[in-house]
Coordinates of C-alpha atoms in Angstrom, one line a residue:
Chain M
M80 CA -20.0 81.1 41.2
N81 CA -17.0 79.1 42.4
S82 CA -17.5 75.8 44.2
K83 CA -16.5 77.1 47.6
K84 CA -18.9 80.1 47.4
L85 CA -21.6 77.7 46.2
T86 CA -21.0 75.3 49.0
D87 CA -20.9 78.1 51.6
N88 CA -24.2 79.5 50.3
I89 CA -25.9 76.1 50.5
T90 CA -24.4 75.5 54.0
D91 CA -25.8 78.9 55.2
V92 CA -29.3 77.9 54.1
I93 CA -29.0 74.4 55.6
E94 CA -27.9 75.9 58.9
K95 CA -31.0 78.1 58.9
L96 CA -33.3 75.1 58.1
Y97 CA -31.9 73.3 61.1
A98 CA -32.1 76.4 63.3
N99 CA -35.8 76.8 62.4
N100 CA -36.4 73.0 62.8
Y101 CA -38.9 73.3 59.9
F102 CA -38.5 71.2 56.8
T103 CA -41.9 70.8 55.4
N104 CA -44.2 73.0 53.3
H105 CA -44.6 76.8 53.5
G106 CA -42.5 77.3 56.6
P107 CA -40.9 80.4 58.0
L108 CA -38.4 80.8 55.1
A109 CA -41.1 80.5 52.4
R110 CA -43.3 83.0 54.2
E111 CA -40.5 85.4 54.6
F112 CA -39.4 85.0 51.0
E113 CA -42.9 85.8 49.7
K114 CA -43.4 88.8 52.0
T115 CA -39.9 90.2 51.2
I116 CA -40.3 90.0 47.4
A117 CA -43.8 91.3 47.5
Q118 CA -42.7 94.3 49.4
A119 CA -39.7 94.8 47.2
T120 CA -41.9 94.9 44.1
G121 CA -45.0 96.6 45.5
F122 CA -47.4 93.8 44.5
R123 CA -50.2 92.7 46.9
N124 CA -49.4 89.1 46.2
A125 CA -46.2 87.1 45.5
V126 CA -46.8 83.3 45.2
A127 CA -43.6 81.3 45.1
I128 CA -43.6 78.1 42.9
N129 CA -41.0 75.4 42.6
S130 CA -40.2 76.0 39.0
F131 CA -40.9 78.4 36.2
E132 CA -42.7 75.9 34.0
I133 CA -45.1 74.8 36.9
A134 CA -45.6 78.5 37.6
L135 CA -46.6 79.1 34.0
L136 CA -48.9 76.1 34.1
I137 CA -50.6 77.5 37.2
G138 CA -50.7 81.0 35.7
V139 CA -52.4 79.8 32.6
N140 CA -54.8 77.4 34.2
A141 CA -55.9 79.6 37.0
H142 CA -57.5 81.8 34.3
S143 CA -60.1 79.1 33.8
D144 CA -62.6 81.3 31.9
T145 CA -60.3 82.2 29.1
G146 CA -61.0 81.3 25.6
S147 CA -57.9 80.9 23.6
L148 CA -54.4 81.8 24.7
I149 CA -52.4 84.2 22.6
S150 CA -48.6 84.3 22.9
I151 CA -46.6 87.3 21.8
G152 CA -43.2 86.0 21.0
D153 CA -42.4 82.4 20.5
D154 CA -42.1 80.6 23.9
K155 CA -41.7 77.0 23.0
R156 CA -42.9 75.9 26.4
L157 CA -46.5 77.0 25.9
P158 CA -47.7 74.3 23.6
N159 CA -46.5 71.6 26.1
I160 CA -48.2 73.4 28.9
L161 CA -51.4 73.6 27.0
K162 CA -51.2 70.0 26.1
L163 CA -50.8 69.0 29.7
S164 CA -53.7 71.2 30.6
G165 CA -56.1 69.4 28.2
N166 CA -56.3 72.3 25.7
N167 CA -56.2 71.6 22.1
A168 CA -53.9 73.3 19.6
S169 CA -56.7 75.4 18.1
C170 CA -56.8 77.3 21.4
F171 CA -53.3 78.7 20.9
E172 CA -52.1 81.4 18.6
N173 CA -48.7 83.1 18.2
H174 CA -48.6 86.8 17.4
K175 CA -45.7 89.2 16.8
N176 CA -47.1 92.2 18.8
F177 CA -49.9 93.6 20.8
E178 CA -51.5 95.3 17.7
S179 CA -52.1 92.0 15.8
A180 CA -53.1 90.2 19.1
S181 CA -55.6 92.9 19.8
Q182 CA -57.5 92.2 16.6
V183 CA -58.0 88.6 17.7
C184 CA -58.9 89.7 21.2
S185 CA -61.6 91.9 19.9
D186 CA -63.5 88.9 18.7
G187 CA -64.5 88.5 22.4
L188 CA -63.3 84.9 22.6
S189 CA -59.7 85.4 23.7
K190 CA -59.0 86.8 27.1
L191 CA -55.5 85.8 28.0
I192 CA -52.2 87.0 26.5
Y193 CA -48.8 85.7 27.5
T194 CA -45.7 87.6 26.6
S195 CA -42.0 86.8 27.2
G196 CA -40.3 89.4 25.1
N197 CA -39.5 93.0 25.1
D198 CA -40.3 93.8 21.5
C199 CA -44.0 93.5 21.6
G200 CA -45.1 96.7 20.0
T201 CA -47.5 99.2 21.5
A202 CA -49.5 97.8 24.5
P203 CA -53.1 99.1 25.0
E204 CA -53.7 101.7 27.7
V205 CA -55.9 101.0 30.6
G206 CA -59.4 101.9 29.5
D207 CA -58.8 100.8 25.9
E208 CA -61.0 98.2 24.4
N209 CA -58.5 95.4 25.1
S210 CA -57.1 96.5 28.5
N211 CA -59.5 94.1 30.2
V212 CA -57.8 91.2 28.5
A213 CA -55.6 89.4 31.1
L214 CA -51.8 89.6 30.5
I215 CA -49.2 87.2 31.9
E216 CA -45.8 88.8 31.5
H217 CA -42.6 86.7 31.8
C218 CA -40.2 89.3 33.0
N219 CA -37.3 90.3 35.3
Y220 CA -38.4 91.2 38.8
R221 CA -37.2 94.7 38.4
N222 CA -38.9 95.5 35.2
F223 CA -42.7 94.9 35.0
Q224 CA -43.0 96.5 31.6
Y225 CA -46.7 96.2 31.0
R226 CA -48.0 96.4 34.5
K227 CA -49.6 99.8 34.0
N228 CA -51.3 98.7 30.7
F229 CA -53.5 96.0 31.9
E230 CA -56.1 95.8 34.6
H231 CA -55.7 92.1 34.9
Y232 CA -51.9 91.7 35.1
V233 CA -49.8 88.8 36.3
A234 CA -46.0 88.8 36.2
I235 CA -44.1 85.6 36.2
V236 CA -40.4 85.7 37.2
N237 CA -38.0 82.9 36.7
L238 CA -35.7 83.2 39.7
K239 CA -32.8 81.4 38.1
E240 CA -32.9 84.0 35.3
A241 CA -33.6 86.9 37.5
F242 CA -30.6 86.3 39.7
D243 CA -28.4 84.7 37.0
V244 CA -28.0 81.4 38.9
D245 CA -26.2 78.9 36.7
Y246 CA -27.2 75.7 38.7
D247 CA -30.3 73.6 38.8
F248 CA -31.9 75.7 41.5
E249 CA -35.4 76.2 40.1
G250 CA -37.9 78.6 41.4
A251 CA -40.4 81.2 40.2
V252 CA -42.8 83.7 41.5
L253 CA -46.3 84.7 40.3
F254 CA -47.0 88.4 41.1
C255 CA -50.4 90.0 41.0
D256 CA -52.6 92.5 42.8
D257 CA -55.8 90.5 42.4
D258 CA -56.4 88.7 45.7
V259 CA -58.9 86.2 44.2
L260 CA -56.6 85.2 41.4
A261 CA -53.6 84.9 43.8
E262 CA -55.7 82.5 46.0
K263 CA -56.3 80.4 43.0
F264 CA -52.5 80.2 42.4
R265 CA -52.0 79.2 46.0
N266 CA -54.7 76.5 45.9
M267 CA -53.3 75.1 42.6
R268 CA -49.8 75.0 44.1
S269 CA -50.8 73.0 47.2
S270 CA -53.0 73.1 50.3
Y271 CA -50.1 74.6 52.3
G272 CA -49.8 78.4 52.3
I273 CA -53.4 79.0 51.3
N274 CA -55.6 81.6 53.0
R275 CA -58.9 79.8 52.1
V276 CA -60.0 76.9 49.9
V277 CA -61.2 77.9 46.5
G278 CA -62.2 75.8 43.5
V279 CA -59.5 75.3 40.9
K280 CA -59.2 73.2 37.7
A281 CA -56.8 70.8 39.4
T282 CA -54.0 71.1 42.0
C283 CA -50.4 70.4 40.8
N284 CA -47.9 70.3 43.7
G285 CA -45.9 73.3 42.9
R286 CA -44.6 73.7 46.4
F287 CA -41.6 76.0 47.0
S288 CA -39.4 74.2 49.5
E289 CA -37.8 75.8 52.6
F290 CA -34.4 75.3 50.9
Q291 CA -35.5 77.1 47.7
A292 CA -37.0 79.9 49.8
G293 CA -33.8 80.2 52.0
L294 CA -31.6 80.3 48.9
Y295 CA -33.5 82.8 47.0
L296 CA -34.2 84.9 50.0
K297 CA -30.5 85.5 50.2
Y298 CA -30.5 86.7 46.6
V299 CA -33.5 89.0 47.1
Q300 CA -32.0 90.5 50.2
A301 CA -28.7 91.1 48.5
N302 CA -30.5 92.9 45.7
L303 CA -32.8 95.1 47.8
Chain G
M149 CA -41.4 75.9 70.9
V150 CA -44.7 74.0 71.0
K151 CA -44.3 70.5 69.8
T152 CA -46.5 69.5 66.9
L153 CA -47.6 65.9 66.8
S154 CA -48.6 65.1 63.2
T155 CA -49.0 62.3 60.8
S156 CA -45.8 63.3 58.9
N157 CA -42.6 61.3 59.4
L158 CA -40.3 64.4 59.5
Y159 CA -37.0 62.6 59.6
E160 CA -34.0 65.0 60.1
P161 CA -30.8 63.6 58.6
N162 CA -27.8 64.2 60.8
K163 CA -26.7 67.8 59.9
E164 CA -22.9 67.3 60.4
K165 CA -23.0 64.3 58.1
L166 CA -25.1 66.1 55.6
L167 CA -22.7 69.0 55.4
S168 CA -19.8 66.6 55.2
V169 CA -21.3 65.0 52.1
L170 CA -21.9 68.5 50.6
Q171 CA -18.2 69.3 51.2
R172 CA -17.1 66.0 49.7
F173 CA -18.9 66.8 46.4
D174 CA -17.1 70.2 46.4
G175 CA -19.8 72.0 44.3
D176 CA -20.5 69.1 42.0
L177 CA -24.3 69.2 42.3
N178 CA -24.9 66.9 39.4
G179 CA -22.7 64.4 41.2
I180 CA -25.0 64.5 44.2
V181 CA -28.1 63.8 42.0
G182 CA -26.2 61.0 40.2
S183 CA -25.2 59.4 43.6
L184 CA -28.7 59.5 44.9
E185 CA -30.0 57.8 41.7
E186 CA -27.4 55.1 42.0
A187 CA -28.0 54.6 45.8
L188 CA -31.8 54.3 45.3
K189 CA -31.2 51.8 42.4
N190 CA -29.1 49.6 44.7
Y191 CA -31.4 50.0 47.6
H192 CA -34.5 49.1 45.7
E193 CA -32.7 46.3 43.7
T194 CA -34.0 47.7 40.5
D195 CA -32.4 48.2 37.1
F196 CA -33.2 51.9 36.6
C197 CA -34.2 54.8 38.8
V198 CA -35.2 58.3 37.6
L199 CA -35.4 61.3 39.9
F200 CA -38.1 64.0 39.6
S201 CA -38.8 67.3 41.3
T202 CA -41.8 65.8 43.2
G203 CA -43.5 62.5 43.6
F204 CA -46.7 64.0 42.1
W205 CA -45.0 64.9 38.9
A206 CA -43.1 61.6 38.8
L207 CA -46.6 59.9 38.8
V208 CA -47.8 62.2 36.0
A209 CA -44.7 61.5 33.9
A210 CA -45.0 57.8 34.4
A211 CA -48.7 57.8 33.6
R212 CA -48.2 59.9 30.5
I213 CA -45.5 57.6 29.2
K214 CA -47.1 54.3 30.1
Q215 CA -50.7 54.9 29.0
K216 CA -52.1 53.1 26.0
Q217 CA -52.7 55.7 23.2
E218 CA -56.0 54.2 22.3
G219 CA -57.6 54.5 25.7
S220 CA -58.7 57.5 27.7
E221 CA -59.3 56.2 31.3
V222 CA -57.2 55.2 34.2
I223 CA -58.4 52.7 36.9
M224 CA -57.4 53.8 40.4
P225 CA -58.8 53.4 43.9
S226 CA -61.1 56.1 45.4
F227 CA -59.9 55.4 48.9
T228 CA -56.4 56.9 48.5
Y229 CA -54.2 60.0 48.4
R230 CA -56.4 63.1 48.1
R231 CA -54.7 64.5 44.9
L232 CA -54.5 61.3 42.9
A233 CA -57.4 62.3 40.6
D234 CA -55.4 65.5 39.8
V235 CA -52.5 63.3 38.7
A236 CA -54.9 61.6 36.3
F237 CA -56.0 65.1 35.0
W238 CA -52.5 66.2 34.2
A239 CA -51.8 62.8 32.7
G240 CA -54.7 63.5 30.3
L241 CA -56.8 60.6 31.6
T242 CA -60.3 60.3 33.1
P243 CA -60.1 58.6 36.5
V244 CA -62.3 55.5 37.0
F245 CA -62.6 54.9 40.8
V246 CA -62.8 51.3 41.9
D247 CA -63.2 49.6 45.2
V248 CA -60.7 48.4 47.8
D249 CA -60.3 45.1 49.5
P250 CA -62.0 45.2 52.9
V251 CA -59.1 43.6 54.7
S252 CA -56.0 45.2 53.2
L253 CA -57.7 48.5 52.2
A254 CA -55.7 48.2 49.0
I255 CA -57.1 48.4 45.5
S256 CA -59.1 45.3 44.8
P257 CA -57.8 43.1 41.9
K258 CA -61.4 41.9 41.3
A259 CA -62.6 45.4 41.1
V260 CA -59.8 46.3 38.6
R261 CA -60.6 43.2 36.5
N262 CA -64.3 44.2 36.4
A263 CA -63.5 47.8 35.4
V264 CA -61.1 47.1 32.5
S265 CA -62.7 48.1 29.2
S266 CA -61.6 49.2 25.7
E267 CA -61.2 52.7 27.1
T268 CA -58.8 51.7 29.8
A269 CA -55.4 53.2 29.1
L270 CA -53.7 52.5 32.4
I271 CA -54.0 50.8 35.8
L272 CA -52.7 53.0 38.6
A273 CA -52.4 50.6 41.6
V274 CA -51.7 52.2 44.9
H275 CA -50.1 50.6 47.9
P276 CA -52.0 51.6 51.0
I277 CA -50.1 53.3 53.9
V278 CA -50.1 50.1 55.9
G279 CA -49.1 47.0 53.9
C280 CA -49.1 46.5 50.1
C281 CA -51.6 45.7 47.4
D282 CA -51.7 42.4 45.6
I283 CA -48.9 43.0 43.2
E284 CA -49.0 39.6 41.5
K285 CA -52.7 39.7 40.7
I286 CA -52.6 43.3 39.5
M287 CA -49.7 42.5 37.2
E288 CA -51.4 39.4 35.9
I289 CA -54.5 41.5 35.1
S290 CA -52.3 44.0 33.4
E291 CA -50.7 41.3 31.3
T292 CA -53.9 39.4 30.4
S293 CA -55.9 42.6 29.5
N294 CA -52.9 44.2 27.8
V295 CA -53.3 47.4 29.9
P296 CA -50.1 48.9 31.3
V297 CA -49.8 49.3 35.1
I298 CA -47.8 51.6 37.3
F299 CA -47.7 51.4 41.1
D300 CA -48.0 54.4 43.4
A301 CA -45.6 53.3 46.1
V302 CA -45.0 56.6 47.8
E303 CA -45.7 55.1 51.3
S304 CA -43.9 51.8 50.6
V305 CA -40.2 52.7 50.7
H306 CA -38.4 49.9 52.7
E307 CA -41.3 47.4 52.4
T308 CA -41.0 44.0 50.9
H309 CA -43.8 41.9 49.4
G310 CA -43.1 38.1 49.3
G311 CA -39.6 38.9 50.5
K312 CA -39.0 41.1 47.4
R313 CA -38.3 44.8 47.9
I314 CA -40.9 47.3 46.7
G315 CA -39.3 49.1 43.8
S316 CA -37.9 45.9 42.3
F317 CA -41.1 44.6 40.6
G318 CA -40.3 46.2 37.3
P319 CA -43.2 47.9 35.5
G320 CA -42.8 51.3 37.2
E321 CA -43.1 52.1 40.9
V322 CA -43.3 55.7 42.0
F323 CA -42.0 57.1 45.3
S324 CA -41.9 60.4 47.0
L325 CA -39.1 62.2 48.8
H326 CA -41.3 64.7 50.6
T327 CA -40.5 65.5 54.2
S328 CA -43.7 63.7 55.3
K329 CA -42.4 60.4 53.8
L330 CA -39.9 57.9 55.0
L331 CA -37.0 59.4 53.0
N332 CA -36.8 63.1 53.6
G333 CA -35.5 65.0 50.6
M334 CA -37.8 67.9 51.5
E335 CA -39.2 67.6 48.0
G336 CA -38.7 65.1 45.2
G337 CA -39.8 61.8 43.8
Y338 CA -38.5 58.9 41.7
V339 CA -39.5 56.0 39.5
C340 CA -38.0 52.6 39.8
T341 CA -38.3 50.3 36.8
N342 CA -36.6 47.4 35.0
D343 CA -37.8 48.6 31.6
R344 CA -35.0 50.4 29.8
E345 CA -37.2 52.0 27.2
F346 CA -39.6 53.4 29.9
S347 CA -36.6 54.6 31.9
D348 CA -35.1 56.4 28.9
K349 CA -38.4 58.1 28.3
L350 CA -38.7 59.1 31.9
G351 CA -35.2 60.6 31.7
L352 CA -36.2 62.7 28.6
Y353 CA -39.5 63.7 30.3
K354 CA -37.8 65.1 33.4
D355 CA -35.5 67.1 31.2
G356 CA -38.5 68.5 29.3
A357 CA -37.1 66.9 26.1
L358 CA -40.0 64.6 25.3
E359 CA -43.0 66.0 23.4
G360 CA -45.6 67.4 25.8
S361 CA -43.2 67.3 28.8
L362 CA -41.9 70.0 31.2
P363 CA -38.5 70.1 32.9
L364 CA -39.1 68.4 36.3
R365 CA -35.6 67.9 37.7
I366 CA -34.9 67.4 41.3
D367 CA -33.3 70.2 43.2
P368 CA -29.7 69.0 44.0
V369 CA -30.0 70.0 47.7
H370 CA -33.2 68.0 48.0
A371 CA -31.2 65.1 46.5
L372 CA -28.5 65.7 49.2
F373 CA -31.1 65.5 52.0
A374 CA -32.5 62.3 50.5
L375 CA -29.1 60.8 50.1
Q376 CA -28.2 61.3 53.8
S377 CA -31.8 60.1 54.8
L378 CA -31.3 56.9 52.9
E379 CA -27.9 56.4 54.6
E380 CA -29.8 56.6 58.0
I381 CA -32.9 54.7 57.1
D382 CA -32.4 51.9 59.6
Q383 CA -32.3 54.4 62.4
N384 CA -35.4 56.0 61.1
V385 CA -37.3 52.7 60.9
R386 CA -36.1 51.6 64.4
H387 CA -37.8 54.6 65.9
N388 CA -41.0 54.0 63.9
K389 CA -41.1 50.4 65.2
I390 CA -40.7 51.7 68.8
I391 CA -43.7 54.1 68.2
F392 CA -45.8 51.4 66.6
D393 CA -45.1 49.0 69.5
A394 CA -46.0 51.7 71.9
Y395 CA -49.4 52.3 70.3
D396 CA -49.8 48.5 70.2
A397 CA -49.2 48.2 73.9
Q398 CA -51.2 51.3 74.8
L399 CA -54.3 50.2 72.8
A400 CA -54.2 46.5 73.8
D401 CA -56.8 47.1 76.5
F402 CA -58.9 49.5 74.4
P403 CA -61.0 47.5 72.0
Q404 CA -62.8 50.5 70.5
L405 CA -59.7 51.2 68.4
K406 CA -58.2 48.4 66.4
L407 CA -54.6 49.1 65.1
L408 CA -53.9 48.1 61.5
R409 CA -51.0 45.7 61.7
F410 CA -48.0 45.5 59.5
E411 CA -47.1 42.2 57.9
E412 CA -44.5 40.9 60.4
A413 CA -43.2 38.3 57.9
E414 CA -42.1 41.1 55.6
Q415 CA -39.7 44.0 56.0
C416 CA -41.8 47.1 57.1
A417 CA -41.1 50.7 57.7
Y418 CA -43.7 51.0 60.5
K419 CA -44.2 54.6 59.5
N420 CA -47.9 55.1 59.5
I421 CA -50.2 54.5 62.4
V422 CA -53.8 53.7 61.3
A423 CA -56.5 52.5 63.6
E424 CA -60.1 51.5 62.9
V425 CA -62.9 52.8 65.1
V426 CA -64.9 49.7 65.6
D427 CA -68.6 49.6 64.9
D428 CA -69.7 49.5 68.6
A429 CA -67.3 52.2 69.8
R430 CA -68.8 54.9 72.0
F431 CA -67.7 57.6 69.5
T432 CA -67.4 58.2 65.8
R433 CA -64.1 58.5 63.9
D434 CA -64.9 62.1 63.0
A435 CA -65.7 63.1 66.5
L436 CA -62.4 61.6 67.7
V437 CA -60.4 63.5 65.0
V438 CA -62.1 66.8 66.0
Y439 CA -61.4 66.2 69.7
L440 CA -57.8 65.4 69.1
N441 CA -57.2 68.3 66.7
K442 CA -58.8 70.7 69.3
N443 CA -56.3 69.4 71.8
G444 CA -53.3 70.0 69.5
I445 CA -53.0 66.5 68.2
M446 CA -52.9 66.5 64.4
A447 CA -54.6 63.2 63.8
R448 CA -56.4 62.9 60.5
S449 CA -59.3 61.1 59.0
H450 CA -57.9 58.3 56.9
Y451 CA -58.2 59.2 53.1
S452 CA -61.2 61.4 53.8
P453 CA -63.2 62.2 51.8
P454 CA -62.5 59.4 49.3
L455 CA -62.0 60.7 45.8
H456 CA -65.4 59.9 44.5
D457 CA -67.0 62.1 47.2
K458 CA -64.9 65.1 46.1
N459 CA -65.9 67.7 43.5
H460 CA -63.7 67.7 40.5
S461 CA -63.7 70.2 37.7
F462 CA -63.0 67.4 35.2
A463 CA -64.9 64.2 34.4
T464 CA -64.6 61.1 36.6
R465 CA -66.3 57.8 36.8
E466 CA -66.9 55.3 39.6
K467 CA -67.6 51.6 39.6
G468 CA -69.0 49.7 42.5
L469 CA -67.6 51.4 45.6
V470 CA -69.5 49.4 48.3
V471 CA -66.5 48.6 50.5
T472 CA -65.1 52.1 50.1
N473 CA -68.4 53.6 51.2
E474 CA -68.5 51.2 54.1
M475 CA -64.9 52.0 55.2
K476 CA -64.6 55.7 54.6
S477 CA -65.7 56.8 58.0
K478 CA -63.9 54.2 60.1
F479 CA -60.2 54.8 60.0
I480 CA -58.0 57.4 61.7
N481 CA -54.3 58.2 61.1
L482 CA -52.6 58.8 64.5
P483 CA -49.5 60.9 65.0
C484 CA -46.3 59.1 64.0
G485 CA -42.8 59.7 62.9
Q486 CA -39.6 61.1 64.4
R487 CA -41.0 63.8 66.5
V488 CA -43.3 61.5 68.4
S489 CA -42.0 59.8 71.5
E490 CA -43.2 56.8 73.5
Q491 CA -44.4 59.3 76.2
D492 CA -46.4 61.2 73.5
V493 CA -48.1 57.9 72.5
A494 CA -49.0 57.3 76.1
D495 CA -50.4 60.8 76.4
I496 CA -52.4 60.5 73.1
C497 CA -53.9 57.2 74.1
D498 CA -54.8 58.6 77.6
M499 CA -56.5 61.4 75.8
I500 CA -58.4 59.0 73.6
R501 CA -59.5 56.9 76.6
G502 CA -60.6 60.1 78.4
F503 CA -62.6 61.1 75.4
S504 CA -64.3 57.7 75.3
H505 CA -65.3 58.0 79.0
E506 CA -66.9 61.4 78.4
Q507 CA -69.2 59.9 75.7

């Protein structure tokens, strides 16, 4: 994006902020962003978070009953996220594909898989022994590859990647159909934008600002 | 539009000036971030300033880096920001809640000294929302006990202590750029320090380049808002002083509420309006908050509940909270900031007097 287009884009959003006269948490632009992107993707819940890493932190920690976390692929961010969350290294395993991960899952201890790649082998079908394992899939917002394979499915979309933004405009969305889990995401994010108070491991100030919402709303609307 | 009177500052930087700064940088977003860092460094008279995505994560990063490796606990007040125990959790530390001073409501140096043990990895001292904590004594305890200290100064932008600007004391002072705070960056936070090694590590931490860290960079447009807010800070404080004086005048003949006073000998932001419901008042603090909220006035119970009264999913400890327990039901935060006018203050105080008469 050239500098004039970038400046014009930012100016448009700033004009909207002042027109709304709302600068604090979970205002009209954040609400519209979440509603628009949820409708566009067909998920019951879209929870916008201020960065991909904080979204991943929330996604992993909201599954508070999980045993170990299995990663398919080699996302270097996960060990740091687990360290921040107070998990020890023995709770974390890397696997190449769903087949080898499934063997570990069948021990009954591991209930959460994270994947950020496309080459993950054959995913279980709903109804299979391992389809009740929760999956967090890092993906593009147009391609929820394993959504149909898992009863407990969360998609995490890095907005910078999804819209090919080459500046430090962070932002992410956690998508899911499970209303209880989505409420945990919202409560971990902040007290703003929640529907009700639910117990979570800890809150973490992952608020998505009105500027972030206004900017990414433009991208979403342009791609509808 | 219905006007909301809340306890947030909500300063709106001048839009035309904001857009003119944006034009001047001509798409150089890193330049905006760098300019803010430099401006804050000069403003706080500190050697280093490192920006973060939020004040919360600036606190976590500072606590992660500063803590002693051999300890596992952090000493902090209970009568403070509702999420401070969560900061300790993400910093990998067990909060040990200690008491506050009954006059300043700031973390008590005596309580800190009594709580220090071989397990103490960090002291997290917090400046209250009116006034400051006893910086010299806390730093002396840190030095003599060989336990690092950081200061949560999110409510203390613009304040001085002993004539010295908060942010210039050196060990690590953490500020917020949230809309509710004095400097409105919408979101954001920063750490001021005179310690080069600490500053370098903070820089690596916010880039996600330090072991166990995540990228926590400030959004450049949040930095733009903060930069223009800083430019206009005197105007912001002038308004806050007018509002504080209005409350002072309105409540002068109403002894049931005692306004917490700023230290006039120091430079103050006059941002927060906190009042004590005196012991022989005709109403309780909680009843007053409920009444005001029902009437559209977003007053809040001051730091309620204190952290030791909250349920946490992680371990916490507490040590001698006599003053905190005595104070926890007495104080109220009244509406303040840029959207509150002198007439609003008069209306709010009339409402409070009316409520008192009904009791």
